[in-house]
Short mmCIF file of C-alpha atoms in Angstrom, two decimals:
data_model
loop_
_atom_site.label_atom_id
_atom_site.label_comp_id
_atom_site.label_asym_id
_atom_site.label_seq_id
_atom_site.Cartn_x
_atom_site.Cartn_y
_atom_site.Cartn_z
CA UNK A 125 39.34 -13.13 -160.71
CA UNK A 126 36.54 -12.09 -158.35
CA UNK A 127 39.09 -10.50 -156.05
CA UNK A 128 40.47 -8.39 -158.91
CA UNK A 129 37.00 -7.20 -159.90
CA UNK A 130 36.16 -6.39 -156.28
CA UNK A 131 39.42 -4.50 -155.86
CA UNK A 132 38.73 -2.46 -159.00
CA UNK A 133 35.24 -1.64 -157.76
CA UNK A 134 36.57 -0.53 -154.38
CA UNK A 135 39.22 1.62 -156.06
CA UNK A 136 36.62 3.23 -158.31
CA UNK A 137 34.38 3.94 -155.32
CA UNK A 138 37.31 5.45 -153.41
CA UNK A 139 38.22 7.70 -156.34
CA UNK A 140 34.62 8.82 -156.57
CA UNK A 141 34.60 9.74 -152.87
CA UNK A 142 37.80 11.83 -153.04
CA UNK A 143 36.23 15.01 -154.49
CA UNK A 144 33.39 14.79 -151.98
CA UNK A 145 35.82 14.47 -149.08
CA UNK A 146 37.97 17.37 -150.32
CA UNK A 147 34.90 19.59 -150.67
CA UNK A 148 33.58 18.58 -147.26
CA UNK A 149 36.84 19.54 -145.56
CA UNK A 150 36.98 22.82 -147.49
CA UNK A 151 33.44 23.69 -146.45
CA UNK A 152 34.09 23.06 -142.76
CA UNK A 153 37.23 25.22 -142.88
CA UNK A 154 35.18 27.96 -144.52
CA UNK A 155 32.59 27.64 -141.73
CA UNK A 156 35.23 28.27 -139.07
CA UNK A 157 36.74 31.15 -141.02
CA UNK A 158 33.28 32.73 -141.47
CA UNK A 159 32.51 32.48 -137.77
CA UNK A 160 35.84 34.20 -137.01
CA UNK A 161 35.05 36.79 -139.68
CA UNK A 162 31.73 37.67 -138.03
CA UNK A 163 33.40 37.95 -134.63
CA UNK A 164 36.04 40.29 -136.08
CA UNK A 165 33.29 42.30 -137.79
CA UNK A 166 31.51 42.66 -134.45
CA UNK A 167 34.76 43.79 -132.80
CA UNK A 168 35.29 46.28 -135.61
CA UNK A 169 31.86 47.80 -134.97
CA UNK A 170 32.05 48.00 -131.15
CA UNK A 171 35.60 49.43 -131.33
CA UNK A 172 34.41 52.14 -133.75
CA UNK A 173 36.81 50.84 -136.38
CA UNK A 174 34.30 50.52 -139.23
CA UNK A 175 35.78 53.55 -140.99
CA UNK A 176 39.37 53.02 -139.86
CA UNK A 177 40.17 52.40 -143.52
CA UNK A 178 38.55 55.35 -145.31
CA UNK A 179 38.68 53.75 -148.77
CA UNK A 180 37.71 50.38 -150.26
CA UNK A 181 38.80 47.73 -151.22
CA UNK A 182 42.33 48.94 -150.32
CA UNK A 183 43.21 50.60 -147.03
CA UNK A 184 44.75 54.03 -147.41
CA UNK A 185 45.40 53.04 -151.00
CA UNK A 186 47.62 50.10 -150.02
CA UNK A 187 47.26 46.36 -149.51
CA UNK A 188 49.04 46.68 -146.14
CA UNK A 189 48.86 50.21 -144.65
CA UNK A 190 52.02 49.89 -142.56
CA UNK A 191 52.37 53.63 -141.86
CA UNK A 192 48.80 54.09 -140.63
CA UNK A 193 48.59 50.78 -138.79
CA UNK A 194 47.10 50.88 -135.31
CA UNK A 195 44.64 48.61 -133.49
CA UNK A 196 41.53 50.02 -135.19
CA UNK A 197 43.11 49.98 -138.65
CA UNK A 198 44.34 46.44 -138.02
CA UNK A 199 40.81 45.27 -137.12
CA UNK A 200 39.27 46.66 -140.29
CA UNK A 201 42.20 45.53 -142.46
CA UNK A 202 42.22 42.00 -141.02
CA UNK A 203 38.45 41.82 -141.42
CA UNK A 204 38.85 42.53 -145.12
CA UNK A 205 41.75 40.07 -145.41
CA UNK A 206 39.72 37.25 -143.86
CA UNK A 207 36.77 38.11 -146.12
CA UNK A 208 39.05 37.99 -149.16
CA UNK A 209 40.39 34.56 -148.22
CA UNK A 210 36.85 33.25 -147.76
CA UNK A 211 35.94 34.70 -151.15
CA UNK A 212 38.82 32.82 -152.80
CA UNK A 213 37.71 29.66 -151.00
CA UNK A 214 34.15 30.16 -152.28
CA UNK A 215 35.48 30.39 -155.83
CA UNK A 216 37.44 27.17 -155.26
CA UNK A 217 34.31 25.49 -153.87
CA UNK A 218 32.34 26.62 -156.91
CA UNK A 219 34.99 25.34 -159.33
CA UNK A 220 35.47 21.98 -157.62
CA UNK A 221 31.74 21.35 -157.35
CA UNK A 222 31.08 21.93 -161.03
CA UNK A 223 34.26 20.19 -162.23
CA UNK A 224 33.45 17.00 -160.31
CA UNK A 225 29.66 17.32 -160.57
CA UNK A 226 29.25 13.82 -162.06
CA UNK A 227 30.59 12.19 -158.90
CA UNK A 228 28.82 14.54 -156.48
CA UNK A 229 25.20 14.98 -155.34
CA UNK A 230 23.18 16.91 -157.91
CA UNK A 231 22.38 19.70 -155.47
CA UNK A 232 25.99 20.47 -154.53
CA UNK A 233 27.06 22.54 -157.59
CA UNK A 234 23.95 24.71 -157.21
CA UNK A 235 24.54 25.12 -153.48
CA UNK A 236 28.13 26.21 -154.17
CA UNK A 237 26.83 28.68 -156.76
CA UNK A 238 24.45 30.15 -154.19
CA UNK A 239 27.30 30.41 -151.65
CA UNK A 240 29.46 32.22 -154.21
CA UNK A 241 26.62 34.63 -154.96
CA UNK A 242 26.23 35.36 -151.23
CA UNK A 243 29.92 36.09 -150.72
CA UNK A 244 30.03 38.39 -153.75
CA UNK A 245 26.94 40.21 -152.50
CA UNK A 246 28.54 40.35 -149.06
CA UNK A 247 31.62 41.99 -150.56
CA UNK A 248 29.46 44.60 -152.26
CA UNK A 249 27.71 45.33 -148.97
CA UNK A 250 31.08 45.54 -147.24
CA UNK A 251 32.19 48.21 -149.70
CA UNK A 252 28.93 50.11 -149.26
CA UNK A 253 29.30 50.15 -145.47
CA UNK A 254 32.44 52.24 -145.99
CA UNK A 255 31.32 54.42 -148.90
CA UNK A 256 27.91 55.06 -147.27
CA UNK A 257 29.52 55.80 -143.89
CA UNK A 258 28.10 52.86 -141.92
CA UNK A 259 24.47 53.39 -142.89
CA UNK A 260 22.47 51.25 -140.49
CA UNK A 261 20.39 49.35 -143.04
CA UNK A 262 23.49 48.37 -145.03
CA UNK A 263 25.32 47.29 -141.85
CA UNK A 264 22.32 45.17 -140.83
CA UNK A 265 22.10 43.59 -144.28
CA UNK A 266 25.86 42.97 -144.14
CA UNK A 267 25.52 40.85 -141.00
CA UNK A 268 22.33 39.18 -142.22
CA UNK A 269 24.06 38.05 -145.41
CA UNK A 270 27.06 36.80 -143.44
CA UNK A 271 24.78 34.69 -141.25
CA UNK A 272 22.99 33.34 -144.32
CA UNK A 273 26.34 32.46 -145.93
CA UNK A 274 27.49 30.79 -142.70
CA UNK A 275 24.26 28.79 -142.50
CA UNK A 276 24.54 27.74 -146.14
CA UNK A 277 28.04 26.39 -145.55
CA UNK A 278 26.86 24.52 -142.45
CA UNK A 279 23.99 22.96 -144.38
CA UNK A 280 26.35 21.81 -147.14
CA UNK A 281 28.94 20.47 -144.70
CA UNK A 282 26.36 18.64 -142.61
CA UNK A 283 24.68 17.17 -145.68
CA UNK A 284 28.03 15.78 -146.86
CA UNK A 285 28.89 14.28 -143.46
CA UNK A 286 28.37 10.49 -143.17
CA UNK A 287 25.26 9.82 -141.12
CA UNK A 288 22.99 6.84 -140.50
CA UNK A 289 19.72 7.82 -138.85
CA UNK A 290 17.64 5.83 -136.41
CA UNK A 291 14.21 6.77 -137.78
CA UNK A 292 12.91 8.18 -134.48
CA UNK A 293 12.98 11.95 -135.13
CA UNK A 294 9.23 12.41 -135.62
CA UNK A 295 8.44 16.12 -135.94
CA UNK A 296 11.84 17.29 -134.72
CA UNK A 297 13.00 18.48 -138.20
CA UNK A 298 10.16 20.98 -138.42
CA UNK A 299 10.50 22.17 -134.83
CA UNK A 300 14.25 22.73 -135.25
CA UNK A 301 13.72 24.46 -138.61
CA UNK A 302 11.28 26.85 -136.94
CA UNK A 303 13.75 27.50 -134.14
CA UNK A 304 16.57 28.20 -136.61
CA UNK A 305 14.43 30.69 -138.55
CA UNK A 306 13.39 32.47 -135.34
CA UNK A 307 17.01 32.68 -134.15
CA UNK A 308 18.03 34.14 -137.52
CA UNK A 309 15.30 36.80 -137.31
CA UNK A 310 16.29 37.61 -133.74
CA UNK A 311 19.90 37.98 -134.91
CA UNK A 312 18.74 40.50 -137.51
CA UNK A 313 16.97 42.46 -134.78
CA UNK A 314 20.18 42.39 -132.76
CA UNK A 315 22.12 43.66 -135.76
CA UNK A 316 19.61 46.48 -136.16
CA UNK A 317 19.99 47.43 -132.48
CA UNK A 318 23.77 47.45 -132.84
CA UNK A 319 23.92 49.33 -136.16
CA UNK A 320 21.61 52.08 -134.84
CA UNK A 321 23.22 52.13 -131.39
CA UNK A 322 19.67 51.83 -130.07
CA UNK A 323 20.67 50.88 -126.53
CA UNK A 324 22.81 53.99 -126.08
CA UNK A 325 20.17 56.24 -127.62
CA UNK A 326 17.34 54.75 -125.57
CA UNK A 327 19.15 54.93 -122.24
CA UNK A 328 20.74 58.28 -123.02
CA UNK A 329 17.89 60.16 -124.69
CA UNK A 330 14.85 57.86 -124.78
CA UNK A 331 15.19 57.46 -128.54
CA UNK A 332 14.84 54.22 -130.56
CA UNK A 333 13.55 52.43 -127.46
CA UNK A 334 11.07 50.55 -129.64
CA UNK A 335 13.98 49.08 -131.61
CA UNK A 336 15.76 48.00 -128.44
CA UNK A 337 12.63 46.51 -126.83
CA UNK A 338 11.75 44.64 -130.02
CA UNK A 339 15.02 42.75 -129.64
CA UNK A 340 14.47 42.15 -125.92
CA UNK A 341 10.91 40.84 -126.24
CA UNK A 342 11.77 39.14 -129.52
CA UNK A 343 13.88 36.78 -127.44
CA UNK A 344 10.80 34.84 -126.33
CA UNK A 345 9.82 32.97 -129.56
CA UNK A 346 13.31 31.60 -130.42
CA UNK A 347 13.88 30.70 -126.76
CA UNK A 348 10.64 28.71 -126.57
CA UNK A 349 11.34 27.02 -129.94
CA UNK A 350 14.92 26.08 -129.00
CA UNK A 351 13.89 24.74 -125.59
CA UNK A 352 11.20 22.70 -127.34
CA UNK A 353 13.87 21.12 -129.54
CA UNK A 354 15.93 20.27 -126.46
CA UNK A 355 12.92 18.90 -124.53
CA UNK A 356 11.65 16.72 -127.39
CA UNK A 357 15.19 15.44 -128.00
CA UNK A 358 15.48 14.37 -124.37
CA UNK A 359 12.09 12.66 -124.57
CA UNK A 360 12.74 10.87 -127.87
CA UNK A 361 13.97 7.30 -127.38
CA UNK A 362 16.80 5.93 -129.52
CA UNK A 363 17.59 9.37 -130.93
CA UNK A 364 20.89 9.45 -132.81
CA UNK A 365 23.77 10.53 -130.50
CA UNK A 366 24.77 13.29 -132.93
CA UNK A 367 21.30 14.82 -132.72
CA UNK A 368 21.27 14.52 -128.95
CA UNK A 369 24.66 16.28 -128.73
CA UNK A 370 23.51 19.08 -131.03
CA UNK A 371 20.33 19.55 -129.00
CA UNK A 372 22.33 19.75 -125.76
CA UNK A 373 24.73 22.18 -127.42
CA UNK A 374 21.83 24.38 -128.54
CA UNK A 375 20.45 24.41 -124.98
CA UNK A 376 23.79 25.42 -123.46
CA UNK A 377 24.37 28.08 -126.11
CA UNK A 378 20.88 29.49 -125.54
CA UNK A 379 21.46 29.89 -121.80
CA UNK A 380 24.88 31.43 -122.43
CA UNK A 381 23.43 33.79 -125.03
CA UNK A 382 20.74 35.00 -122.64
CA UNK A 383 23.31 35.59 -119.88
CA UNK A 384 25.60 37.49 -122.27
CA UNK A 385 22.69 39.58 -123.51
CA UNK A 386 21.66 40.45 -119.95
CA UNK A 387 25.23 41.38 -119.00
CA UNK A 388 25.64 43.44 -122.16
CA UNK A 389 22.42 45.33 -121.40
CA UNK A 390 23.28 45.98 -117.75
CA UNK A 391 26.78 47.18 -118.63
CA UNK A 392 25.48 49.41 -121.47
CA UNK A 393 27.77 47.83 -124.10
CA UNK A 394 30.81 49.16 -122.22
CA UNK A 395 32.62 45.79 -122.17
CA UNK A 396 33.50 45.08 -125.80
CA UNK A 397 34.41 41.37 -125.37
CA UNK A 398 30.91 40.71 -124.00
CA UNK A 399 29.29 42.31 -127.04
CA UNK A 400 31.50 40.36 -129.44
CA UNK A 401 30.85 37.13 -127.56
CA UNK A 402 27.11 37.82 -127.64
CA UNK A 403 27.10 37.92 -131.43
CA UNK A 404 29.50 34.97 -131.83
CA UNK A 405 27.44 32.75 -129.52
CA UNK A 406 24.27 33.75 -131.36
CA UNK A 407 25.81 32.72 -134.67
CA UNK A 408 26.97 29.43 -133.16
CA UNK A 409 23.48 28.77 -131.80
CA UNK A 410 22.05 29.35 -135.27
CA UNK A 411 24.65 26.98 -136.70
CA UNK A 412 23.88 24.22 -134.21
CA UNK A 413 20.16 24.43 -135.00
CA UNK A 414 20.86 24.41 -138.74
CA UNK A 415 23.07 21.32 -138.43
CA UNK A 416 20.44 19.64 -136.24
CA UNK A 417 17.76 20.37 -138.83
CA UNK A 418 19.77 18.90 -141.71
CA UNK A 419 20.59 15.68 -139.84
CA UNK A 420 17.00 15.37 -138.59
CA UNK A 421 15.67 15.81 -142.13
CA UNK A 422 18.07 13.14 -143.39
CA UNK A 423 16.87 10.86 -140.60
CA UNK A 424 13.21 11.59 -141.40
CA UNK A 425 13.69 11.01 -145.15
CA UNK A 426 15.48 7.71 -144.55
CA UNK A 427 12.73 6.48 -142.22
CA UNK A 428 10.08 7.29 -144.84
CA UNK A 429 11.96 5.27 -147.45
CA UNK A 430 12.27 2.31 -145.08
CA UNK A 431 8.59 2.47 -144.20
CA UNK A 432 7.58 2.73 -147.85
CA UNK A 433 9.71 -0.26 -148.93
CA UNK A 434 7.84 -3.02 -147.02
CA UNK A 435 4.54 -1.47 -148.09
CA UNK A 436 5.58 -1.77 -151.72
CA UNK A 437 6.59 -5.39 -151.24
CA UNK A 438 3.25 -6.14 -149.58
CA UNK A 439 1.34 -4.60 -152.47
CA UNK A 440 3.28 -6.70 -154.97
CA UNK A 441 2.74 -9.87 -152.95
CA UNK A 442 -1.02 -9.36 -152.63
CA UNK A 443 -1.41 -8.61 -156.33
CA UNK A 444 0.40 -11.85 -157.38
CA UNK A 445 -1.52 -15.16 -157.28
CA UNK A 446 -0.09 -17.95 -155.16
CA UNK A 447 0.66 -20.13 -158.16
CA UNK A 448 2.72 -17.39 -159.76
CA UNK A 449 0.52 -17.16 -162.88
CA UNK A 450 -0.82 -13.91 -164.25
CA UNK A 451 -4.28 -12.92 -162.97
#
């Protein structure tokens, strides 16, 4: 009889975990697709293909402009196709989260709603980049929203991933959160430099040099913050292996990002793959810091609960007389 009850409980628990697992896998697939989307968007910009499709949301009035298809048109068309597929996935995420909300964390439906809002807003900005002829502020906001959407998905996916902390993170969650925010702001500066072609204008006619130098000197704060995360992680004993791997990944990505940025600057943006890689690595660095922050916060919260539990037991024990009678 006990075996039957236990089996029923295990089956109920497994059924309750199914929606969470489906959503977790969907979110990670969306993360990969979004990273690819941003890389394609960067390639579209550096290849001067942003207006290859002169209308929106169709391309030359067709879903597939076969007659006009060339490399530039393909980049812009495929960029829109990938964005559309991510939009459909965001709708599916929204629907699944609210449909199964009783068996999911309370925050998940609201997080999926925020992600859906971001992708809709991103689509509006994408249309405006075409109709407003690549206006720099809209292009910058377009990338900034994409990075925010990517980070939101990473936060959701990391929060849903099984994890058992070690309770040794200390102040690492706040240091990594600071680093992630600084990297995001630096990415916005980079988007502004790219959308205004500030490097070309500064080197060619000494214009917009302040914009270019703001991105160059703006590298210092996120670099220091990221290296601090790596250094503290190395110095923290018994740190969870997942956190240690993410910290090492962030360090490697930071060095690679600096090298790519230096090469891109010296070559005056003439090598398109370098420019695309520079943006993609920057987005990946932001993602690694965001994932690190979520896991570190989970670790920190769990350690606080563990530390509070014995204290509560001690308080109860000291307030109860030895003979068990009421005071």
